Coordinates of C-alpha atoms in Angstrom, one line a residue:
M1 CA 4.0 -31.3 14.1
K2 CA 4.7 -34.8 12.9
L3 CA 1.4 -36.5 12.4
R4 CA 0.7 -40.1 13.3
Q5 CA -2.1 -42.2 11.9
P6 CA -4.9 -42.0 14.4
I7 CA -5.5 -45.2 16.5
F8 CA -9.0 -46.5 16.3
Y9 CA -10.7 -48.3 19.2
L10 CA -13.9 -50.2 19.0
A11 CA -16.6 -48.8 21.2
T12 CA -17.5 -51.5 23.8
A13 CA -20.1 -51.7 26.5
F14 CA -19.8 -53.9 29.5
F15 CA -22.8 -55.1 31.3
I16 CA -22.5 -56.8 34.6
T17 CA -25.6 -58.4 36.1
A18 CA -25.9 -60.2 39.4
C19 CA -28.9 -62.2 40.5
G20 CA -29.6 -63.7 43.9
G21 CA -32.2 -66.2 45.3
G22 CA -34.4 -65.9 48.3
S23 CA -36.7 -63.0 48.5
S24 CA -37.1 -61.4 45.1
S25 CA -34.1 -59.0 45.0
S26 CA -31.9 -58.1 42.1
N27 CA -28.8 -56.0 41.6
S28 CA -27.6 -54.5 38.3
S29 CA -25.1 -52.0 37.3
S30 CA -23.8 -50.8 33.9
K31 CA -20.7 -48.9 32.8
E32 CA -20.2 -47.5 29.4
Q33 CA -16.8 -46.4 28.1
L34 CA -17.1 -44.2 25.1
T35 CA -14.1 -44.3 22.7
D36 CA -13.6 -43.8 18.9
L37 CA -16.5 -41.4 18.7
T38 CA -16.9 -39.5 15.4
G39 CA -17.3 -35.8 15.4
Q40 CA -17.7 -33.2 12.6
V41 CA -16.2 -29.7 12.3
S42 CA -18.7 -28.1 9.8
G43 CA -17.2 -26.2 7.0
I44 CA -13.6 -27.3 6.9
S45 CA -11.4 -30.2 5.7
G46 CA -7.7 -30.7 5.3
V47 CA -6.4 -29.5 8.6
S48 CA -4.9 -31.8 11.2
Y49 CA -6.1 -32.4 14.7
V50 CA -4.9 -33.7 18.0
T51 CA -7.2 -34.9 20.8
F52 CA -6.1 -34.9 24.4
N53 CA -7.7 -35.7 27.8
E54 CA -8.1 -33.6 30.9
N55 CA -4.5 -34.3 31.9
H56 CA -3.4 -32.9 28.5
E57 CA -2.2 -36.3 27.5
E58 CA -2.6 -37.0 23.7
T59 CA -5.3 -39.5 22.9
G60 CA -5.3 -39.4 19.1
S61 CA -4.5 -37.4 16.0
G62 CA -5.5 -37.3 12.3
I63 CA -6.8 -35.1 9.5
I64 CA -10.2 -33.6 9.2
N65 CA -11.4 -35.5 6.2
S66 CA -13.6 -34.6 3.2
N67 CA -16.7 -35.3 5.4
N68 CA -15.3 -32.8 8.0
E69 CA -14.9 -35.8 10.4
F70 CA -12.6 -36.5 13.3
T71 CA -12.5 -39.2 16.0
F72 CA -12.3 -38.6 19.7
N73 CA -13.0 -40.1 23.2
A74 CA -15.6 -38.8 25.6
G75 CA -14.2 -36.0 27.7
D76 CA -11.4 -35.2 25.2
S77 CA -10.5 -31.8 23.9
I78 CA -9.4 -31.2 20.3
A79 CA -6.9 -28.8 18.8
L80 CA -6.7 -27.9 15.1
Y81 CA -3.5 -27.4 13.3
L82 CA -2.5 -25.8 10.0
G83 CA 0.9 -27.4 9.3
G84 CA 2.7 -26.9 12.6
A85 CA 0.6 -23.9 13.7
E86 CA -2.1 -24.5 16.3
L87 CA -5.2 -22.7 15.2
G88 CA -7.3 -23.2 18.4
S89 CA -8.7 -25.8 20.7
A90 CA -12.1 -26.6 22.3
P91 CA -13.9 -29.5 24.1
A92 CA -14.6 -32.2 21.5
Q93 CA -18.2 -32.6 20.6
R94 CA -20.0 -34.7 17.9
T95 CA -21.0 -31.5 16.1
M96 CA -18.7 -28.5 16.1
R97 CA -18.2 -25.3 14.2
L98 CA -14.9 -23.6 13.3
I99 CA -15.9 -20.6 15.5
D100 CA -15.9 -23.0 18.6
F101 CA -12.1 -23.1 18.4
F102 CA -11.8 -19.4 19.3
S103 CA -12.7 -18.6 22.9
N104 CA -15.1 -15.8 23.9
M105 CA -16.2 -14.8 20.4
P106 CA -18.7 -11.9 20.5
Q107 CA -22.3 -12.8 19.8
D108 CA -23.9 -9.4 19.6
A109 CA -23.1 -5.9 18.4
A110 CA -22.0 -4.6 21.8
S111 CA -19.5 -7.3 22.5
F112 CA -18.3 -7.2 18.9
R113 CA -17.5 -3.4 19.1
Q114 CA -15.8 -3.9 22.5
S115 CA -13.7 -6.8 21.1
L116 CA -12.6 -4.7 18.2
R117 CA -11.6 -1.7 20.4
Q118 CA -10.0 -3.5 23.4
P119 CA -6.7 -4.8 21.9
E120 CA -5.7 -1.5 20.5
Y121 CA -5.5 0.5 23.7
S122 CA -1.9 -0.6 24.0
R123 CA -1.1 0.3 20.4
I124 CA 1.6 3.0 20.4
K125 CA 3.7 4.3 17.4
L126 CA 7.3 3.1 17.6
Q127 CA 10.0 5.6 16.5
A128 CA 13.3 3.8 16.9
T129 CA 12.7 2.3 13.5
T130 CA 13.7 2.5 9.9
N131 CA 11.5 3.9 7.1
G132 CA 7.9 2.9 7.6
T133 CA 5.3 3.1 10.3
Y134 CA 5.4 0.5 13.1
Y135 CA 3.4 0.0 16.3
S136 CA 4.1 -1.6 19.6
K137 CA 2.6 -5.0 20.5
T138 CA -1.2 -5.0 21.0
Q139 CA -3.1 -7.3 23.3
E140 CA -3.6 -10.8 22.1
S141 CA -7.2 -11.1 21.1
S142 CA -9.3 -14.2 20.2
L143 CA -11.3 -12.1 17.7
Y144 CA -8.1 -10.8 16.0
R145 CA -6.5 -14.3 15.9
A146 CA -9.8 -15.7 14.4
S147 CA -9.6 -13.0 11.7
N148 CA -6.0 -13.7 10.8
T149 CA -6.6 -17.5 10.8
M150 CA -9.6 -17.2 8.6
R151 CA -7.8 -15.0 6.2
L152 CA -5.2 -17.7 5.7
L153 CA -7.8 -20.5 5.5
I154 CA -9.8 -18.6 2.9
A155 CA -6.7 -17.9 0.8
L156 CA -5.8 -21.6 0.9
D157 CA -9.3 -22.8 0.1
A158 CA -9.5 -24.7 -3.2
D159 CA -12.1 -22.6 -4.9
K160 CA -12.0 -19.4 -2.7
D161 CA -15.7 -19.8 -2.0
T162 CA -16.5 -20.0 1.7
S163 CA -20.2 -20.7 1.1
N164 CA -19.4 -24.3 0.4
G165 CA -16.8 -24.7 3.1
L166 CA -13.0 -24.5 3.3
D167 CA -11.2 -27.3 1.3
L168 CA -7.6 -27.5 2.2
L169 CA -7.3 -31.2 1.3
S170 CA -7.0 -30.5 -2.5
G171 CA -4.0 -28.3 -2.1
D172 CA -2.1 -30.6 0.4
W173 CA -1.6 -27.5 2.6
L174 CA -1.3 -29.6 5.7
Y175 CA 2.0 -31.0 4.4
K176 CA 3.2 -27.9 2.6
L177 CA 3.0 -25.9 5.7
A178 CA 4.5 -28.5 8.1
D179 CA 7.3 -26.2 9.1
E180 CA 5.1 -23.2 9.9
T181 CA 4.2 -22.2 13.4
A182 CA 1.7 -19.8 15.0
D183 CA 4.7 -17.4 15.4
S184 CA 6.0 -17.7 11.8
L185 CA 2.4 -17.1 10.6
N186 CA 2.0 -14.2 13.0
L187 CA -1.5 -15.4 14.0
N188 CA -1.6 -13.2 17.1
A189 CA -0.9 -10.0 15.1
N190 CA -3.2 -7.0 15.0
M191 CA -5.9 -8.0 12.4
F192 CA -5.7 -4.6 10.7
E193 CA -2.0 -4.9 10.2
F194 CA -1.7 -8.6 9.6
A195 CA -1.8 -8.7 5.8
D196 CA 1.0 -6.2 5.5
S197 CA 3.2 -7.7 8.1
Q198 CA 6.6 -9.0 7.1
A199 CA 5.5 -12.6 8.1
M200 CA 2.7 -12.4 5.6
L201 CA 4.8 -10.9 2.8
N202 CA 7.2 -13.8 3.3
F203 CA 4.3 -16.3 3.3
Q204 CA 2.8 -15.0 0.1
N205 CA 6.1 -14.9 -1.6
K206 CA 7.1 -18.4 -0.4
Y207 CA 3.9 -20.1 -1.4
D208 CA 2.7 -17.8 -4.2
I209 CA -0.6 -17.3 -2.5
S210 CA -2.5 -14.0 -2.2
I211 CA -4.3 -13.2 1.1
N212 CA -5.7 -10.0 -0.5
M213 CA -9.4 -9.6 0.5
D214 CA -11.7 -7.1 2.2
V215 CA -10.8 -6.6 5.8
S216 CA -14.2 -7.8 7.0
T217 CA -14.3 -11.0 4.9
P218 CA -12.4 -13.3 7.3
L219 CA -14.7 -12.7 10.3
A220 CA -17.9 -12.4 8.2
S221 CA -17.1 -15.8 6.7
L222 CA -16.4 -17.4 10.1
Y223 CA -19.8 -16.2 11.4
D224 CA -21.6 -17.2 8.2
L225 CA -20.1 -20.8 8.4
A226 CA -21.4 -20.9 12.0
Q227 CA -24.8 -19.5 10.9
I228 CA -24.5 -16.7 13.4
Q229 CA -26.0 -13.3 12.5
I230 CA -25.1 -10.1 14.4
Q231 CA -27.6 -7.3 14.0
A232 CA -26.4 -3.7 14.1
N233 CA -27.8 -0.3 13.5
R234 CA -25.7 1.4 10.8
R235 CA -24.3 4.9 11.3
T236 CA -26.0 7.3 8.9
G237 CA -23.8 10.3 9.6
F238 CA -23.0 12.9 12.2
E239 CA -23.7 16.5 13.2
T240 CA -21.5 19.1 14.9
P241 CA -23.9 21.3 16.9
E242 CA -21.2 23.0 19.0
K243 CA -19.1 24.0 16.0
V244 CA -19.5 27.7 14.9
V245 CA -20.0 26.5 11.3
E246 CA -21.8 23.2 11.4
I247 CA -20.8 20.4 9.0
P248 CA -23.6 17.8 9.0
T249 CA -22.6 14.7 7.1
T250 CA -24.5 11.7 5.8
Y251 CA -23.3 8.2 4.6
E252 CA -24.6 5.6 2.1
Y253 CA -23.5 1.9 2.0
D254 CA -23.1 -0.9 -0.5
E255 CA -24.2 -4.5 0.0
Q256 CA -20.8 -5.3 1.6
Q257 CA -21.5 -2.7 4.3
R258 CA -18.9 -0.2 3.0
I259 CA -19.4 3.5 2.7
I260 CA -19.9 4.4 -1.0
K261 CA -21.0 8.0 -0.6
Q262 CA -20.4 10.7 1.9
V263 CA -22.1 14.1 1.7
K264 CA -20.7 16.9 3.9
V265 CA -22.5 20.3 4.1
V266 CA -20.7 23.3 5.5
D267 CA -23.7 25.2 7.0
Y268 CA -23.3 28.9 7.4
E269 CA -26.8 29.4 8.9
K270 CA -25.2 30.7 12.2
M271 CA -22.8 33.0 10.3
P272 CA -24.7 34.7 7.5
K273 CA -22.2 37.5 7.3
I274 CA -19.6 35.1 6.0
S275 CA -21.8 33.4 3.5
T276 CA -25.5 32.8 2.8
K277 CA -24.8 29.7 0.8
N278 CA -23.8 26.3 2.0
I279 CA -20.8 24.4 0.6
I280 CA -21.5 20.8 -0.3
T281 CA -18.7 18.3 -0.6
T282 CA -19.6 14.9 -2.0
T283 CA -17.2 11.9 -1.9
V284 CA -17.9 8.7 -3.9
F285 CA -16.0 5.5 -3.2
E286 CA -15.8 2.4 -5.4
Y287 CA -14.1 -1.0 -4.6
D288 CA -13.0 -4.0 -6.5
D289 CA -14.2 -7.6 -5.7
R290 CA -11.5 -8.0 -3.1
G291 CA -12.3 -4.8 -1.2
N292 CA -9.5 -2.7 -2.6
L293 CA -10.5 1.0 -3.0
T294 CA -10.4 1.8 -6.7
K295 CA -12.1 5.2 -6.8
E296 CA -12.3 8.1 -4.4
H297 CA -13.9 11.1 -6.2
V298 CA -14.4 14.3 -4.3
T299 CA -16.4 17.2 -5.7
T300 CA -17.2 20.5 -4.1
D301 CA -20.2 22.8 -4.9
N302 CA -19.2 26.2 -3.3
N303 CA -22.5 27.9 -4.0
N304 CA -25.1 25.2 -3.5
D305 CA -26.2 25.6 -7.1
G306 CA -25.5 22.1 -8.5
V307 CA -22.3 23.2 -10.3
I308 CA -19.0 21.6 -9.4
D309 CA -16.4 24.3 -8.5
N310 CA -13.5 22.0 -7.4
F311 CA -12.7 18.3 -7.8
V312 CA -10.1 15.8 -6.6
F313 CA -10.3 12.4 -8.3
K314 CA -8.2 9.4 -7.2
T315 CA -8.3 6.2 -9.3
M316 CA -6.4 3.1 -8.3
T317 CA -5.5 -0.3 -9.8
Y318 CA -4.0 -3.3 -8.0
N319 CA -2.2 -6.5 -8.7
D320 CA -3.5 -9.9 -7.4
F321 CA -1.8 -9.3 -4.1
G322 CA -3.6 -6.0 -3.4
K323 CA -0.5 -3.9 -4.2
L324 CA -0.9 -0.7 -6.1
L325 CA -0.2 -0.8 -9.8
T326 CA -1.3 2.8 -10.7
L327 CA -2.6 5.8 -8.8
T328 CA -4.0 8.6 -10.9
L329 CA -4.7 11.9 -9.2
D330 CA -6.7 14.6 -11.1
E331 CA -7.5 17.9 -9.5
G332 CA -9.0 21.2 -10.8
S333 CA -12.0 23.4 -10.9
N334 CA -14.2 21.6 -13.4
P335 CA -13.9 17.9 -14.3
E336 CA -15.4 18.5 -17.7
S337 CA -12.7 21.0 -18.7
T338 CA -9.3 20.2 -20.1
T339 CA -7.5 22.5 -17.7
F340 CA -6.6 20.4 -14.6
R341 CA -3.5 18.9 -13.0
R342 CA -2.8 15.2 -13.3
K343 CA -0.3 13.1 -11.4
V344 CA 0.2 9.4 -12.3
S345 CA 2.2 7.0 -10.1
E346 CA 3.1 3.7 -11.6
Y347 CA 4.4 0.8 -9.5
T348 CA 6.4 -2.3 -10.5
Y349 CA 7.2 -5.2 -8.2
A350 CA 9.9 -7.8 -7.6
N351 CA 9.6 -11.1 -5.7
S352 CA 6.2 -12.4 -6.7
E353 CA 4.7 -8.9 -7.1
L354 CA 4.9 -8.1 -3.4
Q355 CA 8.0 -5.9 -2.9
P356 CA 8.2 -2.7 -4.9
D357 CA 10.8 -2.6 -7.6
S358 CA 10.2 1.0 -8.7
I359 CA 7.7 3.8 -8.4
T360 CA 7.5 6.4 -11.1
H361 CA 5.7 9.7 -10.6
K362 CA 4.6 11.7 -13.6
T363 CA 3.0 15.1 -13.4
D364 CA 1.1 16.9 -16.1
F365 CA 0.4 20.5 -14.9
T366 CA -1.9 21.5 -17.8
A367 CA -3.7 18.3 -18.7
D368 CA -2.4 18.6 -22.3
G369 CA -1.4 14.9 -22.4
H370 CA 2.3 15.6 -22.0
F371 CA 3.9 15.0 -18.6
D372 CA 6.2 17.8 -17.4
V373 CA 8.0 16.3 -14.5
Y374 CA 9.2 12.7 -13.9
T375 CA 10.6 11.3 -10.6
K376 CA 11.4 7.8 -9.7
N377 CA 12.0 5.7 -6.6
M378 CA 14.1 2.5 -7.1
F379 CA 14.3 -0.4 -4.7
Y380 CA 17.1 -3.0 -4.5
Y381 CA 17.1 -6.2 -2.5
N382 CA 19.5 -8.7 -1.1
A383 CA 19.4 -12.4 -2.1
N384 CA 17.2 -13.2 0.9
G385 CA 14.7 -10.6 0.0
T386 CA 15.6 -7.9 2.6
L387 CA 15.7 -4.3 1.4
K388 CA 19.3 -3.3 0.4
S389 CA 18.8 0.3 -0.8
V390 CA 16.4 2.9 -2.0
M391 CA 17.2 5.6 -4.5
R392 CA 15.1 8.6 -5.4
A393 CA 15.9 10.4 -8.6
D394 CA 14.7 12.7 -11.3
S395 CA 14.2 10.8 -14.5
D396 CA 13.3 11.4 -18.2
E397 CA 10.3 10.4 -20.2
S398 CA 11.8 6.9 -20.9
G399 CA 12.3 6.3 -17.2
A400 CA 16.1 6.7 -17.4
T401 CA 17.7 8.2 -14.3
V402 CA 18.9 11.8 -14.7
T403 CA 19.9 12.9 -11.2
I404 CA 19.9 10.9 -7.9
Y405 CA 19.0 13.2 -5.0
D406 CA 18.3 10.7 -2.2
N407 CA 19.9 7.4 -1.3
Y408 CA 19.1 5.0 1.6
A409 CA 21.2 1.9 2.2
Y410 CA 20.6 -0.9 4.8
T411 CA 22.9 -3.4 6.6
Y412 CA 21.6 -6.3 8.6
N413 CA 22.7 -8.4 11.5
E414 CA 22.7 -12.2 11.8
Q415 CA 19.0 -12.1 12.8
N416 CA 18.2 -10.2 9.6
L417 CA 17.4 -7.1 11.7
V418 CA 18.5 -3.7 10.3
S419 CA 21.8 -2.8 12.0
L420 CA 22.7 0.3 9.9
E421 CA 20.6 2.7 7.9
A422 CA 22.6 5.2 5.8
F423 CA 20.9 8.2 4.3
N424 CA 22.5 10.6 1.9
P425 CA 20.2 13.4 0.8
S426 CA 21.1 16.0 -1.8
F427 CA 19.6 19.5 -2.0
T428 CA 21.9 21.1 -4.5
G429 CA 22.8 18.5 -7.1
P430 CA 24.1 15.0 -7.7
N431 CA 26.4 15.0 -4.7
P432 CA 25.1 14.5 -1.2
D433 CA 24.9 17.5 1.1
R434 CA 24.6 15.5 4.3
E435 CA 25.3 12.0 5.6
V436 CA 22.9 10.5 8.1
Q437 CA 23.6 7.2 9.8
G438 CA 21.3 5.3 12.1
V439 CA 22.9 2.4 14.0
F440 CA 20.4 0.0 15.7
T441 CA 21.2 -2.0 18.8
Y442 CA 18.9 -4.7 20.0
N443 CA 18.8 -6.0 23.6
Q444 CA 16.3 -8.4 25.2
N445 CA 13.9 -5.7 26.2
S446 CA 15.0 -2.6 24.2
I447 CA 15.8 -1.1 20.8
T448 CA 18.2 1.8 20.5
K449 CA 18.7 3.9 17.4
T450 CA 21.8 6.1 17.4
T451 CA 21.6 8.7 14.6
T452 CA 24.6 10.8 13.6
T453 CA 24.5 13.6 11.0
V454 CA 27.5 15.1 9.3
E455 CA 27.1 18.2 7.1
M456 CA 28.9 17.7 3.7
G457 CA 27.7 20.7 1.8
P458 CA 26.8 24.4 2.1
A459 CA 23.1 24.0 1.4
I460 CA 21.8 24.2 5.0
P461 CA 23.9 25.4 7.9
L462 CA 23.8 22.6 10.5
N463 CA 25.9 21.6 13.4
N464 CA 27.0 18.0 13.3
Y465 CA 24.7 16.2 15.7
K466 CA 23.9 12.9 17.2
S467 CA 20.7 11.6 18.8
I468 CA 20.0 8.5 20.8
L469 CA 16.5 7.1 21.0
T470 CA 15.8 4.0 23.1
E471 CA 12.5 2.2 23.4
E472 CA 12.1 -0.2 26.3
F473 CA 9.6 -3.0 26.6
D474 CA 8.3 -5.2 29.5
E475 CA 8.6 -9.0 29.5
N476 CA 5.3 -9.2 27.6
G477 CA 6.5 -6.9 24.8
F478 CA 4.5 -3.8 25.7
L479 CA 6.2 -0.5 25.4
T480 CA 7.1 1.0 28.8
K481 CA 9.4 4.0 28.0
K482 CA 11.0 6.1 25.4
I483 CA 14.3 8.0 26.1
Y484 CA 15.6 10.5 23.7
S485 CA 18.9 12.5 23.9
R486 CA 20.2 15.0 21.4
Y487 CA 23.8 16.1 21.0
A488 CA 25.4 18.9 18.9
N489 CA 29.1 18.6 18.3
D490 CA 29.2 15.9 20.9
E491 CA 27.7 18.1 23.6
L492 CA 24.4 17.0 25.2
Q493 CA 21.7 19.5 24.3
S494 CA 18.4 18.1 25.6
T495 CA 16.7 15.0 26.8
I496 CA 13.1 13.7 26.7
E497 CA 11.7 10.7 28.7
V498 CA 8.3 9.2 28.1
P499 CA 7.1 6.5 30.5
Y500 CA 3.9 4.5 29.7
T501 CA 1.5 3.0 32.3
Y502 CA -1.1 0.3 31.7
D503 CA -4.0 -1.1 33.7
A504 CA -4.6 -4.8 34.5
Q505 CA -6.3 -5.2 31.1
Q506 CA -3.2 -4.0 29.4
R507 CA -4.8 -0.7 28.3
M508 CA -2.6 2.4 28.3
T509 CA -3.8 4.7 31.1
Q510 CA -1.0 7.3 31.2
C511 CA 2.0 8.6 29.4
Q512 CA 4.1 11.6 30.4
M513 CA 6.5 13.6 28.3
R514 CA 9.3 14.9 30.6
I515 CA 11.4 17.5 28.8
D516 CA 14.8 18.6 30.0
S517 CA 15.5 21.3 27.3
N518 CA 18.8 22.4 28.7
A519 CA 20.3 19.0 29.6
D520 CA 20.9 20.2 33.2
A521 CA 19.0 17.3 34.9
Q522 CA 16.1 19.6 35.6
V523 CA 12.7 18.8 34.0
D524 CA 11.4 22.0 32.5
R525 CA 8.1 20.8 31.2
V526 CA 5.8 17.8 31.8
D527 CA 3.1 17.0 29.3
E528 CA 0.7 14.2 30.2
I529 CA -2.1 12.2 28.8
Q530 CA -4.5 10.2 31.1
L531 CA -7.0 7.7 29.7
T532 CA -10.0 6.2 31.4
Y533 CA -12.2 3.4 30.1
T534 CA -15.7 1.9 30.4
N535 CA -16.6 -1.6 29.3
D536 CA -17.6 -0.1 25.9
G537 CA -14.4 1.6 25.2
A538 CA -12.1 4.6 25.9
E539 CA -14.2 7.1 27.7
K540 CA -12.1 10.1 28.7
I541 CA -8.8 11.6 27.6
T542 CA -7.3 14.2 29.9
T543 CA -4.5 16.2 28.3
I544 CA -2.2 18.2 30.6
L545 CA 0.1 20.5 28.7
N546 CA 2.5 22.3 31.0
D547 CA -0.1 22.4 33.8
N548 CA -3.0 23.4 31.6
S549 CA -5.5 20.6 31.7
T550 CA -8.3 19.8 29.2
E551 CA -10.7 16.9 29.2
N552 CA -12.5 15.3 26.3
T553 CA -15.1 12.6 26.9
A554 CA -16.6 10.1 24.5
T555 CA -20.1 8.9 25.0
Y556 CA -21.4 5.4 24.2
G557 CA -25.0 4.4 23.6
P558 CA -26.9 1.2 23.0
N559 CA -24.9 -1.7 21.8
A560 CA -21.6 0.1 22.7
R561 CA -22.0 2.3 19.7
L562 CA -20.2 5.6 19.8
E563 CA -22.7 8.4 20.2
K564 CA -20.4 11.4 20.7
E565 CA -16.7 12.0 20.4
P566 CA -14.4 15.0 20.8
R567 CA -12.6 16.5 17.8
N568 CA -10.3 19.5 17.6
D569 CA -8.5 21.5 15.0
D570 CA -6.2 24.5 15.1
T571 CA -9.1 26.9 15.8
W572 CA -11.5 25.2 18.3
E573 CA -12.7 22.1 19.9
Y574 CA -16.0 20.6 19.0
W575 CA -18.0 17.3 19.0
Y576 CA -19.2 14.8 16.5
E577 CA -22.6 13.6 17.4
F578 CA -23.4 10.4 15.4
N579 CA -26.8 9.4 14.0
Y580 CA -27.8 5.8 13.5
S581 CA -30.5 4.1 11.5
A582 CA -33.6 2.8 13.3
N583 CA -33.4 -0.3 11.1
T584 CA -30.8 -3.0 11.7
T585 CA -28.7 -5.0 9.2
N586 CA -28.3 -8.7 9.7
D587 CA -24.8 -8.4 8.1
G588 CA -23.5 -6.8 11.3
V589 CA -20.1 -8.4 11.2
R590 CA -19.1 -6.8 8.0
Y591 CA -20.6 -3.5 9.0
L592 CA -19.0 -3.4 12.4
V593 CA -15.5 -4.1 11.1
H594 CA -15.8 -1.3 8.6
E595 CA -17.4 1.0 11.2
Y596 CA -14.4 0.6 13.5
L597 CA -11.6 0.7 10.9
Y598 CA -12.8 3.7 8.9
A599 CA -14.7 5.7 11.4
D600 CA -13.7 5.0 15.1
R601 CA -10.2 3.7 15.0
N602 CA -8.3 7.0 14.7
N603 CA -10.5 9.3 16.8
L604 CA -9.0 11.5 19.5
V605 CA -9.9 9.2 22.5
N606 CA -9.1 5.9 20.8
N607 CA -5.8 7.0 19.3
P608 CA -4.0 9.7 21.4
Q609 CA -0.9 11.2 19.9
G610 CA 0.1 13.5 22.7
C611 CA 3.1 11.4 23.9
E612 CA 4.6 10.8 20.5
L613 CA 8.0 12.3 20.3
K614 CA 8.3 15.3 18.0
L615 CA 11.7 14.3 16.5
P616 CA 13.7 17.0 14.6
P617 CA 14.2 16.2 10.9
N618 CA 17.5 14.6 9.9

């Protein structure tokens, strides 16, 4: 947006008075036209604004100054901009808060939980993709947009201290970001995937700014600036009363409302013939000042005697952008002994420490200080920063490549979208045993990946085959169908079609997997998932596997908190029944974001996997 200097008008008042003679009568009227009013947006400076009237005609523009001030006319609305990206708009008032520019922001624990859950009911894993995990579009959410916007504003703040407000004047970010838009900044992205999106990798690389921070910090800061507290009862753990062997679990939290300790007890009280002693597993978590997990230490006491019988210790370090530098994994029977296994992964980066340059894995099988095995992943990029190739190899102690056993290469179209992915794995030596090519075709509402595989060596007998996977989307970008066809030696072998259905609130309500295993145009099997919802969240998931139906229901309690959810494993189905503290925390925003992300987001009802295609390996 090209800014103009705001036009200032003097506020004037016109008074018209008429007096008449005769019997004592008087007539008076007054009309006040309010222009050039001064308002304040508390807690922010250095973003631009535009005011407009009820007809959406622009009435003024300017920059929120160091006193957080703007000018407006009575009846105007005001929109804030970061460079060319509109952040939000609201009716102009003399006193405003940043949170006012995001509509329908939750004000209590119930609506906050609902707002976290709602957008992700359209989140489906995409499979016509290159390496990596990608998801379909989720619903646009004011809460998610607010989180993404605040993450950027905090990163651009002069002193990175939100308690004294957000100062973007000092860095001239208004002008530096003049060419950015809401789309280029990806402001409507899923808040839990925003920081790792390609748009944000590009942003951090271009402006050398890190947006690395705890996932709860953006929204917690927004609510703190508005002096709004949300109270919440923290989850203290869960029980599994219907499981044959119960596993009661308890949690402890730090001041940032993150779990720092989890204690799980495998209780054999119901099955004394198996064991008369409980197994206690304790997990301790530590974080750095930006919320990155730096330690995850798991110890197991198999005899309930206070002696550690097994341990798995993970220790991580990061660069300023929140990217892993080292990951050390130690595991064994006694952390005090010298006989354990250690694996160290070391990461180096290119392009402002955002894109991996190499990952070296070193394994010491006997903890004697000497590494026995070295492997290395190497990444190469085009001049514009797109990934060119990835090689995986055995290496020596110095890091020099010994044998390349995997190679990926990528070609791009004019829109910088991957058009070809070539994969050459080796199972027997330095020469590839197989050639796999994925060709990507992009249409307005679909993506198609055509994969061909040619056997080049004797390692694994395999027919040359081709597969075609198409993912179709509606005009709003929501996934509507997956179609998969598999060929061997150019002969169609099988097809799978998966249609998706949504309700008026854009929540997925049904998906069906229709399998034609003989490619004879006859559907041999239909697997289906049905979802129903309450205002609090996903309530019921019905799974129909080849006509055998099962239902799992989640139960919500006060403040939309999850009280009971279904779980299953390979042996039986059971329930988690959650316990909550009777006391509330005033730091509910931080707590609720962590509760959803680390506890509720991937449960059975919230994140059904039944309609994900089980694709054969290349």
